mmCIF file of C-alpha atoms and ligand atoms in Angstrom:
data_model
loop_
_atom_site.group_PDB
_atom_site.id
_atom_site.type_symbol
_atom_site.label_atom_id
_atom_site.label_comp_id
_atom_site.label_asym_id
_atom_site.label_seq_id
_atom_site.Cartn_x
_atom_site.Cartn_y
_atom_site.Cartn_z
ATOM 1 C CA MET A 282 99.251 109.156 92.131
ATOM 2 C CA ARG A 283 98.682 112.835 91.194
ATOM 3 C CA GLU A 284 98.467 114.553 94.233
ATOM 4 C CA HIS A 285 100.137 117.744 93.537
ATOM 5 C CA VAL A 286 99.884 120.716 91.285
ATOM 6 C CA THR A 287 103.667 120.852 90.486
ATOM 7 C CA GLN A 288 105.369 124.430 90.345
ATOM 8 C CA LEU A 289 108.367 124.962 88.063
ATOM 9 C CA VAL A 290 110.437 127.999 89.175
ATOM 10 C CA SER A 291 113.457 129.423 87.319
ATOM 11 C CA THR A 292 116.716 130.692 88.976
ATOM 12 C CA GLN A 293 117.894 132.993 86.480
ATOM 13 C CA THR A 294 117.854 136.174 88.222
ATOM 14 C CA LYS A 295 118.858 136.757 91.970
ATOM 15 C CA SER A 296 115.306 137.397 92.948
ATOM 16 C CA ASP A 297 114.228 134.154 91.114
ATOM 17 C CA PHE A 298 117.190 132.293 92.901
ATOM 18 C CA ASP A 299 116.305 133.642 96.306
ATOM 19 C CA GLN A 300 112.627 132.998 95.997
ATOM 20 C CA ALA A 301 113.329 129.461 94.753
ATOM 21 C CA ILE A 302 115.386 128.993 97.848
ATOM 22 C CA ARG A 303 112.579 129.903 100.093
ATOM 23 C CA LEU A 304 110.011 127.895 98.373
ATOM 24 C CA ALA A 305 112.200 124.824 98.514
ATOM 25 C CA THR A 306 113.241 125.357 102.225
ATOM 26 C CA ASP A 307 109.590 125.718 103.146
ATOM 27 C CA LEU A 308 108.591 122.627 101.522
ATOM 28 C CA LEU A 309 111.805 120.537 102.985
ATOM 29 C CA ARG A 310 111.120 121.829 106.206
ATOM 30 C CA ALA A 311 107.397 120.521 105.969
ATOM 31 C CA ASP A 312 108.619 116.888 105.249
ATOM 32 C CA GLU A 313 107.882 117.486 101.291
ATOM 33 C CA LEU A 314 110.076 116.703 98.536
ATOM 34 C CA VAL A 315 111.443 119.028 95.831
ATOM 35 C CA GLY A 316 113.053 118.364 92.470
ATOM 36 C CA VAL A 317 116.511 120.123 92.649
ATOM 37 C CA PRO A 318 119.296 120.728 90.280
ATOM 38 C CA THR A 319 122.980 119.305 90.978
ATOM 39 C CA GLU A 320 125.873 119.501 88.879
ATOM 40 C CA THR A 321 125.439 115.602 87.950
ATOM 41 C CA VAL A 322 121.791 114.991 87.323
ATOM 42 C CA TYR A 323 118.635 116.397 88.725
ATOM 43 C CA GLY A 324 117.948 115.194 92.406
ATOM 44 C CA LEU A 325 114.762 114.429 94.258
ATOM 45 C CA ALA A 326 115.558 116.010 97.693
ATOM 46 C CA ALA A 327 113.888 115.393 101.241
ATOM 47 C CA ASN A 328 115.397 116.139 104.654
ATOM 48 C CA ALA A 329 117.690 113.361 105.196
ATOM 49 C CA LEU A 330 117.068 113.427 108.970
ATOM 50 C CA SER A 331 113.234 112.851 108.733
ATOM 51 C CA PRO A 332 112.087 109.241 108.113
ATOM 52 C CA LEU A 333 108.702 110.443 106.977
ATOM 53 C CA ALA A 334 110.328 112.731 104.377
ATOM 54 C CA VAL A 335 112.627 110.053 103.311
ATOM 55 C CA ALA A 336 109.801 107.465 103.067
ATOM 56 C CA LYS A 337 107.956 109.841 100.320
ATOM 57 C CA ILE A 338 111.067 109.462 97.853
ATOM 58 C CA PHE A 339 110.651 105.829 97.785
ATOM 59 C CA ALA A 340 106.861 106.303 97.014
ATOM 60 C CA VAL A 341 107.129 108.845 94.581
ATOM 61 C CA LYS A 342 110.005 106.987 92.685
ATOM 62 C CA ASP A 343 108.441 103.470 92.864
ATOM 63 C CA ARG A 344 112.153 102.726 94.483
ATOM 64 C CA PRO A 345 112.771 99.466 96.210
ATOM 65 C CA ARG A 346 113.379 100.157 99.956
ATOM 66 C CA THR A 347 116.528 97.886 99.560
ATOM 67 C CA ASN A 348 118.398 100.692 97.434
ATOM 68 C CA PRO A 349 119.986 103.123 99.957
ATOM 69 C CA LEU A 350 119.978 106.992 99.252
ATOM 70 C CA ILE A 351 122.862 109.564 98.864
ATOM 71 C CA VAL A 352 123.086 112.262 101.747
ATOM 72 C CA HIS A 353 123.819 115.642 100.319
ATOM 73 C CA ILE A 354 125.937 117.906 102.902
ATOM 74 C CA ALA A 355 127.462 121.294 102.295
ATOM 75 C CA ASP A 356 130.115 121.590 105.337
ATOM 76 C CA TRP A 357 132.331 119.873 107.474
ATOM 77 C CA ASN A 358 130.049 120.149 110.551
ATOM 78 C CA GLN A 359 127.217 117.874 108.665
ATOM 79 C CA VAL A 360 129.800 115.537 107.393
ATOM 80 C CA GLU A 361 130.866 114.886 110.981
ATOM 81 C CA ALA A 362 127.276 114.804 112.077
ATOM 82 C CA CYS A 363 126.669 112.022 109.454
ATOM 83 C CA VAL A 364 129.437 109.635 109.923
ATOM 84 C CA GLN A 365 130.473 107.403 112.972
ATOM 85 C CA GLN A 366 134.131 107.251 112.062
ATOM 86 C CA TRP A 367 136.320 109.495 109.606
ATOM 87 C CA ASN A 368 139.931 108.312 108.540
ATOM 88 C CA GLN A 369 142.721 109.901 106.989
ATOM 89 C CA THR A 370 141.869 108.425 103.514
ATOM 90 C CA MET A 371 138.265 109.734 103.914
ATOM 91 C CA ASP A 372 139.642 113.110 104.491
ATOM 92 C CA GLN A 373 141.897 112.977 101.711
ATOM 93 C CA VAL A 374 139.617 111.856 99.335
ATOM 94 C CA ALA A 375 136.757 114.383 100.288
ATOM 95 C CA ARG A 376 139.131 117.254 100.533
ATOM 96 C CA ALA A 377 140.539 116.465 96.900
ATOM 97 C CA PHE A 378 137.146 116.158 95.249
ATOM 98 C CA TRP A 379 134.521 118.133 97.304
ATOM 99 C CA PRO A 380 132.359 120.131 96.338
ATOM 100 C CA GLY A 381 131.855 117.964 93.336
ATOM 101 C CA PRO A 382 130.500 114.748 91.394
ATOM 102 C CA LEU A 383 131.902 112.265 94.069
ATOM 103 C CA THR A 384 130.120 110.295 96.653
ATOM 104 C CA ILE A 385 131.910 108.234 99.447
ATOM 105 C CA VAL A 386 130.394 105.433 101.590
ATOM 106 C CA VAL A 387 131.516 105.664 105.005
ATOM 107 C CA PRO A 388 130.492 104.331 108.421
ATOM 108 C CA LYS A 389 126.897 105.860 109.260
ATOM 109 C CA GLY A 390 126.436 108.171 112.240
ATOM 110 C CA ASP A 391 123.632 107.522 114.693
ATOM 111 C CA ARG A 392 121.880 110.771 113.575
ATOM 112 C CA VAL A 393 121.208 109.312 110.111
ATOM 113 C CA PRO A 394 118.161 107.132 109.941
ATOM 114 C CA THR A 395 118.291 103.552 108.890
ATOM 115 C CA GLU A 396 115.508 104.416 106.260
ATOM 116 C CA VAL A 397 118.074 106.226 104.120
ATOM 117 C CA THR A 398 120.701 103.551 104.331
ATOM 118 C CA ALA A 399 118.278 100.942 103.370
ATOM 119 C CA GLY A 400 119.099 99.250 107.050
ATOM 120 C CA GLY A 401 122.834 99.472 106.323
ATOM 121 C CA ALA A 402 125.602 100.512 108.665
ATOM 122 C CA THR A 403 127.157 102.997 105.990
ATOM 123 C CA VAL A 404 126.166 105.992 104.496
ATOM 124 C CA ALA A 405 126.722 107.567 101.041
ATOM 125 C CA LEU A 406 127.780 111.169 101.420
ATOM 126 C CA ARG A 407 128.243 113.903 98.508
ATOM 127 C CA TRP A 408 129.070 117.742 98.869
ATOM 128 C CA PRO A 409 127.467 118.935 95.590
ATOM 129 C CA SER A 410 129.071 122.022 93.637
ATOM 130 C CA HIS A 411 125.797 123.403 92.187
ATOM 131 C CA PRO A 412 125.404 126.926 93.760
ATOM 132 C CA PHE A 413 121.514 126.253 93.994
ATOM 133 C CA MET A 414 121.975 122.616 95.791
ATOM 134 C CA LYS A 415 124.969 124.452 98.061
ATOM 135 C CA ALA A 416 122.649 127.412 98.993
ATOM 136 C CA LEU A 417 119.550 125.273 99.692
ATOM 137 C CA VAL A 418 121.355 122.678 101.974
ATOM 138 C CA LYS A 419 122.699 125.741 103.985
ATOM 139 C CA SER A 420 119.211 127.251 103.858
ATOM 140 C CA CYS A 421 117.732 124.049 105.451
ATOM 141 C CA GLY A 422 120.286 123.545 107.870
ATOM 142 C CA PHE A 423 119.747 119.749 107.618
ATOM 143 C CA PRO A 424 121.334 117.314 104.971
ATOM 144 C CA LEU A 425 119.312 116.434 101.882
ATOM 145 C CA ALA A 426 118.693 112.672 100.856
ATOM 146 C CA ALA A 427 118.253 112.866 97.019
ATOM 147 C CA PRO A 428 118.464 110.094 94.469
ATOM 148 C CA SER A 429 118.271 111.259 90.816
ATOM 149 C CA ALA A 430 114.685 112.580 90.076
ATOM 150 C CA ASN A 431 113.398 109.936 87.805
ATOM 151 C CA ARG A 432 111.119 106.998 88.127
ATOM 152 C CA SER A 433 112.879 103.808 89.356
ATOM 153 C CA ASN A 434 115.129 102.237 86.373
ATOM 154 C CA ALA A 435 114.271 105.176 84.061
ATOM 155 C CA LEU A 436 116.648 107.554 82.301
ATOM 156 C CA SER A 437 118.077 110.250 84.852
ATOM 157 C CA PRO A 438 117.004 113.801 84.262
ATOM 158 C CA THR A 439 119.721 116.380 83.308
ATOM 159 C CA GLN A 440 117.231 119.421 82.499
ATOM 160 C CA ALA A 441 114.194 120.440 84.599
ATOM 161 C CA ARG A 442 111.869 119.401 81.821
ATOM 162 C CA HIS A 443 112.929 115.894 82.022
ATOM 163 C CA VAL A 444 112.007 115.973 85.866
ATOM 164 C CA MET A 445 108.513 117.410 84.870
ATOM 165 C CA ALA A 446 108.070 114.754 82.481
ATOM 166 C CA GLN A 447 108.523 112.120 85.105
ATOM 167 C CA LEU A 448 107.316 113.670 88.256
ATOM 168 C CA GLU A 449 104.577 116.374 87.456
ATOM 169 C CA GLY A 450 101.847 115.792 89.689
ATOM 170 C CA ARG A 451 103.919 113.627 92.044
ATOM 171 C CA ILE A 452 105.674 116.545 93.740
ATOM 172 C CA GLY A 453 105.005 120.315 94.899
ATOM 173 C CA LEU A 454 108.078 121.952 93.289
ATOM 174 C CA VAL A 455 110.648 121.600 90.599
ATOM 175 C CA VAL A 456 113.345 123.913 90.768
ATOM 176 C CA ASP A 457 115.071 124.761 87.222
ATOM 177 C CA GLY A 458 119.046 125.172 87.625
ATOM 178 C CA GLY A 459 119.911 124.828 83.996
ATOM 179 C CA GLN A 460 121.410 122.035 81.969
ATOM 180 C CA ALA A 461 123.407 119.471 84.568
ATOM 181 C CA ALA A 462 127.121 120.619 83.795
ATOM 182 C CA VAL A 463 128.482 117.123 84.361
ATOM 183 C CA GLY A 464 125.490 115.013 83.090
ATOM 184 C CA ILE A 465 125.972 111.472 84.448
ATOM 185 C CA GLU A 466 125.695 110.477 88.130
ATOM 186 C CA SER A 467 128.189 110.977 90.589
ATOM 187 C CA THR A 468 131.127 108.418 90.917
ATOM 188 C CA VAL A 469 130.446 106.295 94.081
ATOM 189 C CA VAL A 470 133.505 104.979 95.915
ATOM 190 C CA ASP A 471 133.088 102.531 99.021
ATOM 191 C CA LEU A 472 135.761 103.800 101.386
ATOM 192 C CA VAL A 473 134.761 101.117 103.927
ATOM 193 C CA SER A 474 135.558 97.945 102.277
ATOM 194 C CA GLN A 475 139.038 96.668 101.895
ATOM 195 C CA PRO A 476 140.642 97.683 99.292
ATOM 196 C CA ALA A 477 138.445 100.661 98.631
ATOM 197 C CA ALA A 478 136.599 100.432 95.576
ATOM 198 C CA ILE A 479 134.379 102.270 92.997
ATOM 199 C CA LEU A 480 130.830 101.088 93.184
ATOM 200 C CA ARG A 481 129.721 103.105 90.310
ATOM 201 C CA PRO A 482 131.918 104.871 87.749
ATOM 202 C CA GLY A 483 131.566 108.628 87.025
ATOM 203 C CA MET A 484 133.375 111.655 85.570
ATOM 204 C CA ILE A 485 135.875 111.474 88.502
ATOM 205 C CA HIS A 486 137.646 108.491 87.493
ATOM 206 C CA LEU A 487 139.917 105.627 88.677
ATOM 207 C CA SER A 488 143.083 107.354 87.848
ATOM 208 C CA ALA A 489 142.177 110.807 89.306
ATOM 209 C CA LEU A 490 141.089 108.924 92.398
ATOM 210 C CA ARG A 491 144.196 106.855 92.988
ATOM 211 C CA ALA A 492 145.970 110.101 93.404
ATOM 212 C CA ALA A 493 144.259 110.403 96.833
ATOM 213 C CA CYS A 494 143.695 106.720 97.366
ATOM 214 C CA PRO A 495 146.140 104.853 95.914
ATOM 215 C CA GLU A 496 144.933 101.183 97.115
ATOM 216 C CA LEU A 497 141.497 101.931 95.268
ATOM 217 C CA ALA A 498 140.219 99.097 93.268
ATOM 218 C CA TRP A 499 137.795 98.974 90.389
ATOM 219 C CA THR A 500 134.728 96.747 91.036
ATOM 220 C CA ASN A 501 131.796 97.908 89.571
ATOM 221 C CA GLY A 502 129.911 94.636 90.677
ATOM 222 C CA SER A 503 132.709 92.281 89.342
ATOM 223 C CA ARG A 504 134.522 92.051 92.766
ATOM 224 C CA THR A 505 132.073 89.572 93.846
ATOM 225 C CA SER A 506 129.618 87.807 91.766
ATOM 226 C CA GLY A 507 127.149 87.227 94.698
ATOM 227 C CA GLN A 508 123.753 88.850 95.165
ATOM 228 C CA GLU A 509 124.836 90.392 98.394
ATOM 229 C CA GLU A 510 127.284 92.681 96.762
ATOM 230 C CA ILE A 511 124.912 93.473 94.033
ATOM 231 C CA HIS A 512 122.337 94.451 96.774
ATOM 232 C CA ARG A 513 124.693 96.741 98.551
ATOM 233 C CA SER A 514 124.597 99.173 95.687
ATOM 234 C CA PRO A 515 121.743 98.489 93.593
ATOM 235 C CA GLY A 516 123.082 101.155 91.068
ATOM 236 C CA GLN A 517 125.174 98.130 90.110
ATOM 237 C CA LEU A 518 122.074 96.294 88.729
ATOM 238 C CA LYS A 519 122.602 95.722 85.303
ATOM 239 C CA ARG A 520 119.540 97.014 83.724
ATOM 240 C CA HIS A 521 119.434 100.782 85.057
ATOM 241 C CA TYR A 522 119.335 104.262 83.449
ATOM 242 C CA SER A 523 117.230 102.824 80.464
ATOM 243 C CA PRO A 524 115.475 104.441 77.768
ATOM 244 C CA GLN A 525 112.070 102.800 76.887
ATOM 245 C CA THR A 526 113.436 102.211 73.214
ATOM 246 C CA PRO A 527 115.839 99.111 72.959
ATOM 247 C CA LEU A 528 119.102 100.299 72.727
ATOM 248 C CA ARG A 529 122.453 98.922 71.087
ATOM 249 C CA VAL A 530 125.817 99.924 71.281
ATOM 250 C CA VAL A 531 127.931 99.231 68.072
ATOM 251 C CA ALA A 532 130.947 99.876 66.295
ATOM 252 C CA TRP A 533 131.230 100.759 62.575
ATOM 253 C CA SER A 534 133.965 102.210 60.625
ATOM 254 C CA ASP A 535 132.026 103.317 57.270
ATOM 255 C CA GLN A 536 128.654 103.470 55.705
ATOM 256 C CA ALA A 537 128.871 100.045 54.380
ATOM 257 C CA MET A 538 129.416 98.332 57.686
ATOM 258 C CA PHE A 539 126.860 100.749 59.289
ATOM 259 C CA GLU A 540 124.374 99.441 56.557
ATOM 260 C CA GLN A 541 125.223 95.688 57.235
ATOM 261 C CA ILE A 542 124.611 96.533 61.090
ATOM 262 C CA VAL A 543 121.134 97.802 60.222
ATOM 263 C CA LYS A 544 120.060 95.022 57.903
ATOM 264 C CA GLU A 545 120.989 92.740 60.409
ATOM 265 C CA SER A 546 118.856 94.424 63.208
ATOM 266 C CA GLY A 547 115.815 93.485 61.142
ATOM 267 C CA VAL A 548 114.371 96.805 62.082
ATOM 268 C CA PRO A 549 113.485 99.294 59.219
ATOM 269 C CA ALA A 550 115.462 102.501 59.117
ATOM 270 C CA SER A 551 112.629 104.749 59.561
ATOM 271 C CA GLU A 552 112.118 102.917 63.017
ATOM 272 C CA ILE A 553 115.749 103.452 64.092
ATOM 273 C CA THR A 554 117.251 106.450 65.760
ATOM 274 C CA VAL A 555 121.238 106.838 65.654
ATOM 275 C CA ILE A 556 123.708 108.517 67.768
ATOM 276 C CA ALA A 557 127.077 108.739 66.220
ATOM 277 C CA TYR A 558 130.022 109.677 67.598
ATOM 278 C CA GLU A 559 132.771 109.720 64.799
ATOM 279 C CA SER A 560 131.291 107.935 61.577
ATOM 280 C CA VAL A 561 128.059 109.834 61.051
ATOM 281 C CA PRO A 562 126.194 107.722 58.761
ATOM 282 C CA ASP A 563 124.060 108.997 55.758
ATOM 283 C CA GLY A 564 120.827 109.928 57.539
ATOM 284 C CA ASN A 565 118.598 109.070 54.652
ATOM 285 C CA GLY A 566 115.203 107.432 55.751
ATOM 286 C CA PHE A 567 116.329 107.279 59.196
ATOM 287 C CA ARG A 568 114.062 108.543 62.127
ATOM 288 C CA ARG A 569 116.779 110.583 63.738
ATOM 289 C CA VAL A 570 120.493 110.867 63.292
ATOM 290 C CA SER A 571 122.670 112.930 65.792
ATOM 291 C CA LEU A 572 126.261 113.472 66.372
ATOM 292 C CA ILE A 573 127.141 113.414 69.982
ATOM 293 C CA PRO A 574 130.187 115.741 71.175
ATOM 294 C CA HIS A 575 133.733 114.399 70.920
ATOM 295 C CA ASP A 576 135.507 114.668 74.190
ATOM 296 C CA ALA A 577 134.287 112.904 77.240
ATOM 297 C CA GLU A 578 133.010 115.711 79.269
ATOM 298 C CA ALA A 579 130.769 117.137 76.676
ATOM 299 C CA TYR A 580 129.667 113.550 75.751
ATOM 300 C CA ALA A 581 128.673 112.848 79.215
ATOM 301 C CA ARG A 582 126.664 116.237 79.408
ATOM 302 C CA ALA A 583 124.840 115.511 76.083
ATOM 303 C CA LEU A 584 124.223 111.759 76.737
ATOM 304 C CA PHE A 585 121.041 111.549 78.855
ATOM 305 C CA SER A 586 119.277 114.412 76.753
ATOM 306 C CA GLU A 587 120.222 112.496 73.534
ATOM 307 C CA LEU A 588 118.638 109.303 75.036
ATOM 308 C CA HIS A 589 115.543 111.169 76.277
ATOM 309 C CA LEU A 590 115.193 112.650 72.579
ATOM 310 C CA SER A 591 115.629 109.353 71.054
ATOM 311 C CA ASP A 592 112.883 107.994 73.195
ATOM 312 C CA GLN A 593 110.657 110.827 72.194
ATOM 313 C CA ALA A 594 111.483 110.064 68.607
ATOM 314 C CA GLY A 595 109.646 106.969 69.114
ATOM 315 C CA GLY A 596 111.176 104.329 66.730
ATOM 316 C CA GLN A 597 111.695 100.763 67.776
ATOM 317 C CA LEU A 598 115.412 100.964 68.012
ATOM 318 C CA ILE A 599 118.159 103.080 69.062
ATOM 319 C CA LEU A 600 121.962 102.590 67.829
ATOM 320 C CA VAL A 601 124.877 104.126 69.721
ATOM 321 C CA GLU A 602 128.244 104.267 67.833
ATOM 322 C CA GLU A 603 130.522 102.955 70.624
ATOM 323 C CA PRO A 604 132.668 105.612 72.104
ATOM 324 C CA PRO A 605 136.454 105.321 73.114
ATOM 325 C CA ARG A 606 138.036 103.375 76.014
ATOM 326 C CA GLY A 607 140.067 104.910 78.547
ATOM 327 C CA PRO A 608 139.495 105.931 82.103
ATOM 328 C CA GLU A 609 137.595 109.092 81.543
ATOM 329 C CA TRP A 610 135.140 107.082 79.231
ATOM 330 C CA ASP A 611 134.530 104.323 82.064
ATOM 331 C CA GLY A 612 131.143 106.365 83.614
ATOM 332 C CA ILE A 613 129.689 106.762 80.050
ATOM 333 C CA ARG A 614 130.366 103.193 78.785
ATOM 334 C CA ASP A 615 128.934 102.122 81.994
ATOM 335 C CA ARG A 616 125.739 103.885 81.546
ATOM 336 C CA LEU A 617 125.397 102.789 77.887
ATOM 337 C CA ARG A 618 125.945 99.256 78.881
ATOM 338 C CA ARG A 619 123.004 99.461 81.336
ATOM 339 C CA ALA A 620 120.800 101.301 78.953
ATOM 340 C CA ALA A 621 121.559 98.363 76.409
ATOM 341 C CA TYR A 622 121.045 95.517 78.736
ATOM 342 C CA PRO A 623 119.951 92.635 77.936
ATOM 343 C CA GLY A 624 120.129 93.560 74.165
ATOM 344 C CA GLY A 625 123.854 94.001 73.940
HETATM 345 O O1 LIG B 31 124.990 112.259 90.992
HETATM 346 C C1 LIG B 31 124.472 111.695 91.867
HETATM 347 O O2 LIG B 31 124.825 110.950 92.861
HETATM 348 C C2 LIG B 31 122.894 111.925 91.927
HETATM 349 C C3 LIG B 31 122.686 113.426 92.574
HETATM 350 C C4 LIG B 31 121.263 113.686 92.608
HETATM 351 O O3 LIG B 31 123.216 113.373 93.646
HETATM 352 N N1 LIG B 31 122.202 110.953 92.785
HETATM 353 C C5 LIG B 31 122.034 109.723 92.327
HETATM 354 O O4 LIG B 31 121.399 108.960 93.319
HETATM 355 O O5 LIG B 31 122.406 108.925 91.496
HETATM 356 P P1 LIG B 31 120.737 107.311 93.152
HETATM 357 O O6 LIG B 31 119.976 107.279 94.356
HETATM 358 O O7 LIG B 31 119.953 107.539 91.701
HETATM 359 O O8 LIG B 31 121.900 106.636 93.179
HETATM 360 C C6 LIG B 31 122.762 106.366 94.301
HETATM 361 C C7 LIG B 31 123.648 105.275 94.266
HETATM 362 C C8 LIG B 31 122.806 104.000 94.013
HETATM 363 O O9 LIG B 31 123.545 103.113 93.200
HETATM 364 C C9 LIG B 31 122.837 103.287 95.398
HETATM 365 O O10 LIG B 31 122.793 101.888 95.461
HETATM 366 C C10 LIG B 31 124.369 103.854 96.029
HETATM 367 O O11 LIG B 31 124.315 105.055 95.320
HETATM 368 N N2 LIG B 31 124.352 103.936 97.394
HETATM 369 C C11 LIG B 31 123.737 104.693 98.247
HETATM 370 N N3 LIG B 31 123.961 104.423 99.492
HETATM 371 C C12 LIG B 31 124.794 103.660 99.469
HETATM 372 C C13 LIG B 31 125.636 102.850 100.483
HETATM 373 N N4 LIG B 31 125.419 103.230 101.894
HETATM 374 N N5 LIG B 31 126.554 101.627 100.307
HETATM 375 C C14 LIG B 31 126.642 101.578 98.827
HETATM 376 N N6 LIG B 31 126.072 102.347 97.792
HETATM 377 C C15 LIG B 31 125.157 103.251 98.053
HETATM 378 MG MG1 LIG B 32 119.204 107.120 89.925
#
């Protein structure tokens, strides 16, 4: 499916930015798709109110139609237009964290086509903080449905060139808005279920959310083990966000322990890429060894880039040193767990 010559445009100067807004708005108004920067990861945007445009997202990504899309809005009128009901908890949570890396699942309004919600009665809404995305939604005048701009099940893009690598030829335009500042996908919170629950952890974590929604539960797929629950938010599918190379998350305290892990893997060092967090091993003979930043925010920002680079290094195994525990690490640990599945 190579139907397009993909244009990659910058937003570095004011005139570049304005020109990119014009190009993107024209395409979106014509029911075409555009690769756009957001603060979490790059998105593949379409007019959320056009079933024809939304259908193209599923085709370009090879995304199962059972997986609903997030609708991006940029003002309170659009929120009102997209929802059927809006209660005090929704208002509190939204006002505490929007614009930002938080998606809330609420009852769907009639204007949102069922193609967006995979036939469901709820809609996932997010008000992004990235200046380009905010300006684009305003310029279009309609909300934008946008999943992460990767092929289904592959690594999310945090730089424009990651989008080009996966979608060049499949869409007409990719807008470069720089490195995504957050780096992992938004936290998804279901405010329809009782109690409200986190469906996908992100950098807005449980303890921060509880300030606005005290009864919030942490589920991430574990609330019910049934298929039905998993299909409600397929981001919970175990294998997701995966590099092509098998990945394992392991803990080591010193060089000897690290060498033992390498030995047991059965893979020669020259075929192994290492992403260290604290105990940087002696890099001799390894395909690539990198040190990822120490605080959770910087770690999240670097994570997908490191995984993209590890994939490009082309070895047989990626070893990731286990990051710490604690609520601010939940989103990161979740992405690593899914990247590793089923290998461990
Ligand atoms: O940060 C993000 O959320 C990025 C940027 C582009 O906004 N988008 C993103 O979209 O990650 P996507 O499609 O890759 O992930 C959306 C997640 C999926 O796990 C999907 O199942 C869930 O949100 N979702 C969407 N609508 C839902 C709904 N009505 N109920 C439950 N889960 C929903
Ligand atoms: Mg995704």
